[in-house]
Tab-separated table of C-alpha atoms and ligand atoms in Angstrom:
chain	number	residue	atom	x	y	z
P	924	MET	CA	122.576	-108.579	-100.786
P	925	ALA	CA	121.655	-112.199	-100.550
P	926	ASP	CA	119.576	-113.548	-103.857
P	927	ALA	CA	116.916	-116.388	-103.123
P	928	SER	CA	117.074	-117.269	-107.016
P	929	GLU	CA	120.842	-118.320	-106.502
P	930	SER	CA	121.930	-120.928	-104.524
P	931	THR	CA	122.579	-118.986	-101.594
P	932	PRO	CA	119.398	-119.013	-99.279
P	933	VAL	CA	117.968	-115.921	-97.726
P	934	ARG	CA	118.893	-116.753	-94.034
P	935	PRO	CA	117.133	-115.987	-90.671
P	936	GLY	CA	117.821	-112.551	-89.403
P	937	ALA	CA	117.135	-111.285	-93.108
P	938	ALA	CA	114.357	-109.186	-93.684
P	939	LEU	CA	111.204	-110.605	-96.073
P	940	GLY	CA	108.992	-108.270	-98.113
P	941	LEU	CA	105.277	-108.822	-98.444
P	942	LEU	CA	102.745	-107.490	-100.636
P	943	GLY	CA	99.632	-107.349	-99.001
P	944	GLY	CA	98.673	-107.425	-95.358
P	945	GLY	CA	95.641	-109.517	-94.767
P	946	GLN	CA	95.146	-112.664	-92.615
P	947	LEU	CA	97.191	-114.619	-94.776
P	948	GLY	CA	100.254	-112.087	-94.798
P	949	ARG	CA	99.608	-112.120	-90.782
P	950	MET	CA	100.071	-115.657	-90.382
P	951	PHE	CA	103.112	-115.572	-93.042
P	952	THR	CA	104.579	-112.892	-90.772
P	953	LEU	CA	104.293	-114.741	-87.500
P	954	ALA	CA	105.834	-117.920	-89.424
P	955	ALA	CA	108.658	-116.048	-90.261
P	956	ARG	CA	109.158	-114.136	-87.105
P	957	ASN	CA	109.390	-117.926	-85.489
P	958	LEU	CA	112.223	-118.784	-87.981
P	959	GLY	CA	113.905	-115.159	-86.788
P	960	PHE	CA	113.273	-113.170	-89.860
P	961	ARG	CA	111.893	-109.634	-89.755
P	962	VAL	CA	108.753	-108.872	-92.116
P	963	HIS	CA	107.873	-105.660	-93.783
P	964	ALA	CA	104.513	-105.521	-95.060
P	965	LEU	CA	102.848	-103.092	-97.693
P	966	ASP	CA	98.960	-102.974	-97.604
P	967	PRO	CA	96.372	-99.987	-98.305
P	968	GLY	CA	94.863	-100.297	-95.211
P	969	HIS	CA	95.648	-99.011	-91.457
P	970	ASP	CA	96.393	-101.108	-88.925
P	971	CYS	CA	96.034	-104.448	-91.288
P	972	PRO	CA	96.117	-108.084	-89.862
P	973	ALA	CA	99.887	-108.594	-91.196
P	974	GLY	CA	101.206	-104.871	-90.336
P	975	GLN	CA	100.020	-105.789	-86.679
P	976	VAL	CA	102.736	-108.422	-86.243
P	977	ALA	CA	105.396	-107.161	-88.829
P	978	ASP	CA	108.235	-105.106	-88.200
P	979	LEU	CA	107.429	-102.463	-90.579
P	980	GLU	CA	104.070	-101.580	-92.104
P	981	ILE	CA	103.959	-99.831	-95.112
P	982	ARG	CA	100.522	-98.155	-95.794
P	983	ALA	CA	100.075	-97.436	-99.634
P	984	ALA	CA	97.999	-98.578	-102.398
P	985	TYR	CA	99.092	-101.493	-104.527
P	986	ASN	CA	99.766	-99.315	-107.873
P	987	ASP	CA	102.002	-97.084	-105.507
P	988	ILE	CA	105.172	-98.109	-107.530
P	989	TYR	CA	107.304	-95.816	-105.370
P	990	ALA	CA	106.183	-97.633	-101.835
P	991	ALA	CA	106.473	-100.792	-103.414
P	992	GLN	CA	110.059	-99.938	-104.290
P	993	ALA	CA	110.589	-98.642	-100.833
P	994	LEU	CA	109.535	-101.928	-99.311
P	995	ALA	CA	111.895	-103.987	-101.806
P	996	ARG	CA	114.879	-101.878	-100.976
P	997	GLY	CA	114.565	-102.638	-97.194
P	998	VAL	CA	114.353	-106.494	-97.660
P	999	ASP	CA	116.345	-109.472	-99.471
P	1000	VAL	CA	113.245	-110.972	-100.921
P	1001	VAL	CA	109.404	-110.534	-101.730
P	1002	THR	CA	106.332	-112.467	-101.627
P	1003	VAL	CA	102.893	-111.725	-102.036
P	1004	GLU	CA	99.521	-112.866	-100.041
P	1005	PHE	CA	97.131	-111.404	-102.631
P	1006	GLU	CA	97.422	-112.353	-106.467
P	1007	ASN	CA	95.682	-109.099	-107.862
P	1008	ILE	CA	98.557	-106.528	-107.529
P	1009	ALA	CA	99.310	-104.362	-110.365
P	1010	ALA	CA	101.714	-105.727	-113.130
P	1011	GLU	CA	103.831	-102.448	-112.937
P	1012	THR	CA	104.055	-102.834	-109.331
P	1013	LEU	CA	105.288	-106.469	-109.785
P	1014	GLU	CA	107.778	-105.551	-112.412
P	1015	ALA	CA	109.263	-102.835	-110.122
P	1016	VAL	CA	109.817	-105.065	-107.425
P	1017	ALA	CA	110.801	-107.845	-109.483
P	1018	HIS	CA	113.586	-105.463	-111.067
P	1019	LEU	CA	114.937	-104.834	-107.474
P	1020	ARG	CA	115.051	-107.945	-105.554
P	1021	PRO	CA	113.980	-111.676	-106.015
P	1022	MET	CA	110.151	-111.990	-106.095
P	1023	HIS	CA	108.480	-115.255	-105.335
P	1024	PRO	CA	106.040	-115.974	-107.005
P	1025	GLY	CA	107.467	-114.703	-110.274
P	1026	ALA	CA	105.532	-111.858	-112.343
P	1027	HIS	CA	104.681	-114.429	-114.995
P	1028	VAL	CA	102.797	-116.645	-112.392
P	1029	LEU	CA	100.409	-113.718	-111.229
P	1030	HIS	CA	99.834	-112.622	-114.690
P	1031	THR	CA	98.519	-116.104	-115.418
P	1032	VAL	CA	96.210	-116.193	-112.653
P	1033	GLN	CA	95.123	-112.715	-112.259
P	1034	HIS	CA	92.696	-113.263	-115.100
P	1035	ARG	CA	90.381	-116.433	-115.349
P	1036	LEU	CA	90.629	-116.724	-118.799
P	1037	ARG	CA	94.375	-116.850	-119.163
P	1038	GLU	CA	94.630	-119.312	-116.338
P	1039	LYS	CA	91.707	-121.631	-117.775
P	1040	ARG	CA	93.754	-121.607	-121.265
P	1041	PHE	CA	97.020	-122.287	-119.615
P	1042	LEU	CA	95.661	-125.367	-117.857
P	1043	ALA	CA	93.766	-126.540	-121.019
P	1044	ASP	CA	96.862	-125.978	-122.923
P	1045	HIS	CA	98.942	-127.730	-120.900
P	1046	GLY	CA	96.486	-130.617	-120.783
P	1047	PHE	CA	95.077	-129.906	-117.303
P	1048	PRO	CA	91.208	-130.879	-117.003
P	1049	VAL	CA	89.109	-127.701	-116.941
P	1050	THR	CA	85.238	-127.040	-117.385
P	1051	PRO	CA	84.661	-126.173	-121.026
P	1052	PHE	CA	84.658	-122.366	-121.140
P	1053	ARG	CA	84.023	-119.378	-123.425
P	1054	GLU	CA	85.379	-115.947	-123.748
P	1055	ILE	CA	82.520	-112.763	-123.014
P	1056	ASN	CA	83.049	-109.685	-124.450
P	1057	THR	CA	79.312	-109.004	-125.609
P	1058	GLU	CA	75.679	-109.974	-125.245
P	1059	ALA	CA	75.783	-111.636	-128.364
P	1060	ASP	CA	79.053	-113.912	-127.178
P	1061	LEU	CA	76.922	-114.842	-124.093
P	1062	CYS	CA	74.052	-116.221	-125.857
P	1063	ALA	CA	76.173	-118.057	-128.482
P	1064	ALA	CA	78.167	-119.288	-125.352
P	1065	ALA	CA	75.311	-120.377	-123.277
P	1066	ALA	CA	73.962	-122.374	-126.657
P	1067	ALA	CA	76.997	-124.171	-126.589
P	1068	LEU	CA	77.533	-124.917	-123.174
P	1069	GLY	CA	73.932	-125.241	-121.919
P	1070	PHE	CA	72.251	-124.540	-118.625
P	1071	PRO	CA	73.060	-124.597	-115.959
P	1072	SER	CA	76.142	-122.310	-116.293
P	1073	VAL	CA	78.156	-119.812	-114.494
P	1074	LEU	CA	79.136	-116.341	-115.446
P	1075	LYS	CA	82.325	-114.658	-113.955
P	1076	THR	CA	84.168	-111.761	-114.388
P	1077	ALA	CA	87.536	-112.646	-115.792
P	1078	SER	CA	89.422	-110.281	-113.292
P	1079	PHE	CA	89.469	-109.464	-109.583
P	1080	GLY	CA	86.769	-112.116	-108.846
P	1081	TYR	CA	87.146	-114.140	-105.427
P	1082	ASP	CA	84.963	-115.905	-102.912
P	1083	GLY	CA	82.114	-115.971	-105.863
P	1084	LYS	CA	82.486	-112.064	-106.099
P	1085	GLY	CA	81.552	-111.472	-109.821
P	1086	GLN	CA	79.361	-114.579	-110.521
P	1087	THR	CA	76.119	-115.280	-111.646
P	1088	LYS	CA	74.486	-118.506	-112.429
P	1089	LEU	CA	72.432	-119.048	-115.352
P	1090	LEU	CA	69.634	-121.183	-115.485
P	1091	ALA	CA	67.692	-120.327	-118.508
P	1092	LEU	CA	68.062	-118.209	-121.763
P	1093	SER	CA	66.179	-115.399	-119.727
P	1094	ASP	CA	68.658	-115.093	-117.457
P	1095	ILE	CA	71.074	-113.688	-119.939
P	1096	PRO	CA	70.259	-110.012	-119.940
P	1097	ALA	CA	70.623	-109.420	-116.604
P	1098	ALA	CA	73.777	-111.731	-116.029
P	1099	PHE	CA	75.624	-109.645	-119.157
P	1100	GLU	CA	74.578	-106.351	-116.971
P	1101	ALA	CA	76.046	-107.824	-113.868
P	1102	LEU	CA	79.274	-107.760	-115.956
P	1103	GLY	CA	79.266	-103.931	-115.510
P	1104	GLY	CA	81.046	-103.912	-118.800
P	1105	GLN	CA	84.167	-106.083	-117.989
P	1106	GLN	CA	85.568	-109.214	-119.621
P	1107	GLY	CA	83.656	-112.233	-118.905
P	1108	ILE	CA	84.098	-115.806	-119.082
P	1109	LEU	CA	81.343	-118.176	-118.838
P	1110	GLU	CA	81.948	-121.763	-117.347
P	1111	ALA	CA	79.840	-125.113	-118.153
P	1112	TRP	CA	78.591	-126.261	-114.886
P	1113	VAL	CA	80.548	-129.009	-113.035
P	1114	PRO	CA	78.212	-131.373	-110.933
P	1115	PHE	CA	80.699	-132.041	-108.595
P	1116	GLU	CA	80.209	-134.516	-105.792
P	1117	LEU	CA	82.670	-132.623	-103.125
P	1118	GLU	CA	84.976	-129.573	-103.547
P	1119	CYS	CA	88.602	-130.126	-102.443
P	1120	SER	CA	92.139	-128.616	-102.714
P	1121	VAL	CA	95.811	-129.328	-102.948
P	1122	ILE	CA	98.177	-126.746	-101.356
P	1123	CYS	CA	101.920	-127.345	-102.334
P	1124	ALA	CA	105.149	-125.886	-102.190
P	1125	ARG	CA	108.498	-125.469	-104.873
P	1126	ALA	CA	111.740	-124.165	-103.961
P	1127	PRO	CA	113.538	-122.151	-106.316
P	1128	GLN	CA	116.132	-124.948	-106.916
P	1129	GLY	CA	112.842	-127.140	-107.975
P	1130	GLU	CA	112.637	-129.162	-104.592
P	1131	THR	CA	108.413	-129.832	-103.997
P	1132	SER	CA	106.215	-130.669	-100.985
P	1133	VAL	CA	102.798	-131.259	-100.818
P	1134	TRP	CA	100.031	-131.811	-98.255
P	1135	PRO	CA	97.108	-134.268	-98.175
P	1136	VAL	CA	94.033	-133.214	-99.682
P	1137	ALA	CA	91.811	-130.970	-98.020
P	1138	GLU	CA	87.854	-131.760	-98.350
P	1139	ASN	CA	86.069	-128.110	-98.544
P	1140	ALA	CA	82.636	-127.021	-97.911
P	1141	HIS	CA	81.133	-123.570	-99.333
P	1142	VAL	CA	78.276	-121.639	-97.619
P	1143	ARG	CA	77.158	-118.893	-100.272
P	1144	HIS	CA	80.646	-119.184	-102.262
P	1145	ILE	CA	82.605	-118.705	-99.077
P	1146	LEU	CA	84.570	-121.451	-97.594
P	1147	ASP	CA	82.962	-122.679	-94.389
P	1148	THR	CA	85.056	-125.950	-93.335
P	1149	THR	CA	87.820	-127.922	-94.515
P	1150	VAL	CA	88.200	-131.225	-93.369
P	1151	PHE	CA	91.911	-132.669	-93.499
P	1152	PRO	CA	92.421	-135.192	-94.839
P	1153	ALA	CA	89.752	-135.270	-97.536
P	1154	ARG	CA	87.364	-138.545	-97.418
P	1155	ILE	CA	88.311	-139.530	-100.834
P	1156	PRO	CA	89.835	-142.745	-102.059
P	1157	ASP	CA	93.382	-142.951	-101.898
P	1158	SER	CA	94.177	-143.099	-105.550
P	1159	VAL	CA	91.890	-140.117	-105.958
P	1160	ALA	CA	94.010	-138.018	-103.517
P	1161	GLN	CA	97.222	-139.280	-104.915
P	1162	GLY	CA	96.124	-138.262	-108.337
P	1163	ALA	CA	95.203	-134.910	-107.304
P	1164	GLN	CA	98.546	-134.460	-105.404
P	1165	ALA	CA	100.358	-135.352	-108.657
P	1166	MET	CA	98.554	-133.069	-110.774
P	1167	ALA	CA	98.916	-129.870	-108.217
P	1168	LEU	CA	102.818	-130.564	-108.622
P	1169	ASP	CA	102.517	-130.943	-112.188
P	1170	ILE	CA	100.896	-127.369	-112.313
P	1171	ALA	CA	103.349	-125.989	-110.170
P	1172	ARG	CA	106.168	-127.220	-112.581
P	1173	SER	CA	104.365	-126.374	-115.522
P	1174	LEU	CA	103.470	-122.600	-114.432
P	1175	ASP	CA	107.107	-122.495	-112.939
P	1176	VAL	CA	106.031	-121.478	-109.298
P	1177	VAL	CA	108.463	-120.730	-106.623
P	1178	GLY	CA	106.727	-120.574	-103.463
P	1179	MET	CA	103.278	-121.925	-102.903
P	1180	LEU	CA	100.454	-123.034	-105.278
P	1181	THR	CA	96.821	-124.252	-104.248
P	1182	VAL	CA	94.731	-126.090	-106.786
P	1183	GLU	CA	91.153	-126.014	-106.073
P	1184	PHE	CA	89.309	-128.871	-107.477
P	1185	PHE	CA	85.727	-130.396	-108.135
P	1186	LEU	CA	85.705	-133.925	-108.096
P	1187	LYS	CA	82.830	-135.897	-109.756
P	1188	ALA	CA	81.296	-138.990	-109.276
P	1189	GLY	CA	83.392	-141.924	-110.392
P	1190	GLY	CA	86.601	-140.104	-109.233
P	1191	GLU	CA	87.132	-137.651	-111.907
P	1192	LEU	CA	89.134	-134.368	-111.348
P	1193	VAL	CA	88.212	-130.997	-112.603
P	1194	VAL	CA	90.468	-127.835	-111.828
P	1195	ASN	CA	88.510	-124.937	-110.540
P	1196	GLU	CA	91.214	-122.267	-109.872
P	1197	LEU	CA	94.662	-121.592	-108.803
P	1198	ALA	CA	96.213	-119.505	-106.085
P	1199	PRO	CA	99.786	-118.925	-105.771
P	1200	ARG	CA	99.954	-118.654	-102.466
P	1201	PRO	CA	98.935	-120.287	-98.949
P	1202	HIS	CA	95.250	-120.763	-98.965
P	1203	ASN	CA	92.061	-120.572	-96.439
P	1204	SER	CA	91.748	-124.538	-96.901
P	1205	GLY	CA	95.481	-124.994	-95.756
P	1206	HIS	CA	94.947	-123.066	-92.224
P	1207	ALA	CA	94.307	-126.473	-90.364
P	1208	THR	CA	98.306	-127.048	-91.278
P	1209	ILE	CA	99.124	-124.790	-88.604
P	1210	ASP	CA	98.105	-127.006	-85.741
P	1211	ALA	CA	97.868	-130.352	-87.500
P	1212	CYS	CA	101.084	-130.803	-89.784
P	1213	VAL	CA	104.725	-130.613	-88.982
P	1214	THR	CA	105.085	-127.795	-91.228
P	1215	SER	CA	102.502	-125.382	-91.649
P	1216	GLN	CA	101.732	-123.634	-95.309
P	1217	PHE	CA	102.889	-120.352	-93.762
P	1218	GLU	CA	106.454	-121.686	-92.551
P	1219	GLN	CA	106.635	-123.367	-95.736
P	1220	GLN	CA	106.143	-120.281	-97.981
P	1221	VAL	CA	109.099	-118.585	-95.860
P	1222	ARG	CA	111.177	-121.954	-96.733
P	1223	ALA	CA	110.237	-121.676	-100.459
P	1224	VAL	CA	110.480	-118.018	-100.824
P	1225	CYS	CA	114.082	-117.854	-99.253
P	1226	GLY	CA	115.479	-120.978	-101.044
P	1227	LEU	CA	115.678	-122.779	-97.751
P	1228	PRO	CA	114.954	-126.658	-97.544
P	1229	LEU	CA	111.248	-127.256	-97.507
P	1230	GLY	CA	109.833	-128.567	-94.293
P	1231	ASP	CA	108.220	-132.050	-93.481
P	1232	THR	CA	104.146	-131.680	-94.555
P	1233	THR	CA	103.012	-134.609	-92.403
P	1234	LEU	CA	99.754	-134.709	-90.959
P	1235	LEU	CA	99.939	-135.486	-87.217
P	1236	ARG	CA	96.501	-136.357	-86.722
P	1237	PRO	CA	93.192	-135.616	-88.808
P	1238	ALA	CA	91.976	-132.432	-88.445
P	1239	ALA	CA	89.150	-129.813	-89.337
P	1240	MET	CA	88.855	-126.310	-89.653
P	1241	ALA	CA	86.058	-123.982	-89.479
P	1242	ASN	CA	85.714	-120.224	-90.680
P	1243	LEU	CA	84.680	-117.480	-88.429
P	1244	LEU	CA	82.639	-114.760	-90.318
P	1245	GLY	CA	81.824	-111.237	-89.618
P	1246	ASN	CA	78.107	-112.282	-89.318
P	1247	LEU	CA	79.029	-114.217	-85.714
P	1248	TRP	CA	79.751	-110.748	-84.281
P	1249	PRO	CA	77.098	-108.944	-82.086
P	1250	ALA	CA	75.920	-105.591	-83.021
P	1251	GLN	CA	78.112	-104.282	-80.585
P	1252	GLY	CA	81.476	-105.427	-79.032
P	1253	GLU	CA	82.936	-108.959	-79.505
P	1254	PRO	CA	81.565	-112.649	-79.484
P	1255	ALA	CA	81.565	-114.265	-75.994
P	1256	TRP	CA	84.891	-116.031	-76.667
P	1257	GLU	CA	85.009	-117.821	-73.243
P	1258	ARG	CA	82.199	-120.134	-74.736
P	1259	LEU	CA	84.550	-121.036	-77.339
P	1260	LEU	CA	87.588	-121.307	-75.292
P	1261	ALA	CA	85.617	-123.786	-72.818
P	1262	PHE	CA	86.394	-126.175	-75.913
P	1263	ARG	CA	89.508	-126.780	-74.223
P	1264	ASP	CA	91.009	-128.953	-77.620
P	1265	VAL	CA	89.913	-126.047	-80.013
P	1266	LYS	CA	92.287	-123.989	-81.316
P	1267	LEU	CA	91.256	-120.277	-81.897
P	1268	HIS	CA	92.716	-118.033	-84.427
P	1269	LEU	CA	91.785	-114.429	-84.862
P	1270	TYR	CA	92.982	-111.837	-87.426
P	1271	GLY	CA	92.909	-108.664	-85.478
P	1272	LYS	CA	90.427	-107.246	-87.613
P	1273	THR	CA	88.290	-104.587	-85.782
P	1274	GLU	CA	85.584	-104.287	-88.084
P	1275	ALA	CA	83.091	-107.489	-88.789
P	1276	ARG	CA	81.360	-107.178	-91.730
P	1277	PRO	CA	78.880	-109.917	-92.856
P	1278	GLY	CA	80.994	-112.535	-95.110
P	1279	ARG	CA	84.284	-110.900	-93.721
P	1280	LYS	CA	86.923	-113.589	-92.517
P	1281	MET	CA	87.770	-112.529	-88.953
P	1282	GLY	CA	89.377	-115.865	-87.991
P	1283	HIS	CA	89.126	-119.609	-87.913
P	1284	LEU	CA	89.022	-122.835	-85.516
P	1285	THR	CA	90.947	-125.685	-85.888
P	1286	ALA	CA	90.484	-129.228	-84.228
P	1287	LEU	CA	92.282	-132.798	-84.179
P	1288	ALA	CA	90.918	-136.065	-83.379
P	1289	ASP	CA	91.146	-139.768	-84.101
P	1290	THR	CA	88.932	-139.051	-87.252
P	1291	PRO	CA	88.054	-135.924	-89.735
P	1292	GLU	CA	84.489	-136.695	-88.613
P	1293	GLU	CA	85.265	-136.274	-84.815
P	1294	ALA	CA	87.524	-133.310	-85.536
P	1295	LEU	CA	84.707	-131.531	-87.767
P	1296	ALA	CA	82.249	-132.084	-84.898
P	1297	LYS	CA	84.321	-130.370	-82.544
P	1298	VAL	CA	84.900	-127.156	-84.621
P	1299	LEU	CA	81.284	-127.136	-85.401
P	1300	ALA	CA	80.264	-127.770	-81.597
P	1301	ALA	CA	82.844	-124.982	-80.632
P	1302	ARG	CA	81.448	-122.475	-83.278
P	1303	ALA	CA	77.963	-123.047	-82.455
P	1304	ALA	CA	78.454	-122.404	-78.849
P	1305	LEU	CA	79.248	-118.573	-80.198
P	1306	LYS	CA	75.707	-118.218	-81.262
P	1307	ASP	CA	73.616	-119.624	-78.105
O	2232	AMP	P1	85.362	-119.584	-107.638
O	2232	AMP	O1	85.324	-118.034	-107.271
O	2232	AMP	O2	85.334	-119.712	-109.034
O	2232	AMP	O3	86.263	-120.533	-106.722
O	2232	AMP	O4	83.635	-119.970	-107.205
O	2232	AMP	C1	83.100	-120.061	-105.910
O	2232	AMP	C2	82.158	-121.455	-105.662
O	2232	AMP	O5	81.525	-121.285	-106.616
O	2232	AMP	C3	83.082	-122.605	-106.001
O	2232	AMP	O6	83.781	-123.325	-104.889
O	2232	AMP	C4	82.183	-123.503	-106.346
O	2232	AMP	O7	81.516	-124.101	-105.160
O	2232	AMP	C5	80.955	-122.847	-107.143
O	2232	AMP	N1	81.239	-122.928	-108.580
O	2232	AMP	C6	81.982	-122.043	-109.052
O	2232	AMP	N2	82.477	-122.403	-110.432
O	2232	AMP	C7	81.479	-123.647	-110.922
O	2232	AMP	C8	81.165	-124.396	-112.080
O	2232	AMP	N3	81.646	-124.359	-113.205
O	2232	AMP	N4	80.461	-125.594	-111.591
O	2232	AMP	C9	80.072	-125.717	-110.349
O	2232	AMP	N5	80.188	-124.765	-109.506
O	2232	AMP	C10	80.730	-123.851	-109.565
């Protein structure tokens, strides 16, 4: 059995195991199959986006250790598309096969307090934060950090879920109540000019690669559009790329790491959060770069040489959320496909719910502004 943690790479023809079967897993699977690998995906849902294109779909809960072990036994290396997987499952898998990213990485990033402490302890810039276990903790933390501030659950939060913005002392009781007994973290508000992210990869032998900075716009806490490359000064972009690679090395990530940043006026970067996997803000790499973030995940976790991350042309990506779906049936895709230079990616999800990521659009152009205008026009045509 090949071992990606040793110098022997896992070569095309081998089977790769995937914990999580959502859209990130689907695009990983498609990239892996292009390279001649087989993919076995484990996900609790039926007919999941990755399962539809994988060689084998194992339907099991993430805490089903026996199912995870069965997945591991059938493959040469295991990776994840989702970081919130129980520690016992990760341990059981890592005992049987190389798993990238490692359990130590997932342990750190599964919990906002651990993640922020890791970053602060290693000298990376984060907004001031406090641990919240009681309402008294929250009162003291709000007094120390001031308003506005943001209360988040320490675990299992994404896309703004489990977050409350505090504007005044009077917001504290309801915000604490909303934690529902879970541990929380209060963060000082960051008055940012824009949000951006850097995606990088690190191979088992330590080789790294990084894409240009992505500029992200959110609507109701969910990523709406990404402009690639970010419209920021080169010196700031290089600083963000260097910091992302430093974080990947400090965290000893093998595989992918996404670092989300706030950029303040004056060019100061603050790390918002980490994801040890490909990211929604990197979807434009599929159409716009020599190597996509998903192909790079395959290369990195298999111990193969990393691909070239060069951006071929400025690009933009727009998410397609379930809100665009009519009450019955599918949107009028032919209107969108009439934009002949816009690429449509759908994830195979049958049930469209508001806020659910169903697909995305990518366009390339001579400038990031033109690319953004194209994806927005194409998406707007769906609503007419
Ligand atoms: P998160 O799930 O932590 O990435 O938060 C989702 C979004 O909420 C971010 O992309 C920001 O737009 C906003 N946000 C979260 N934390 C802060 C903060 N401390 N200061 C300002 N905005 C924030």
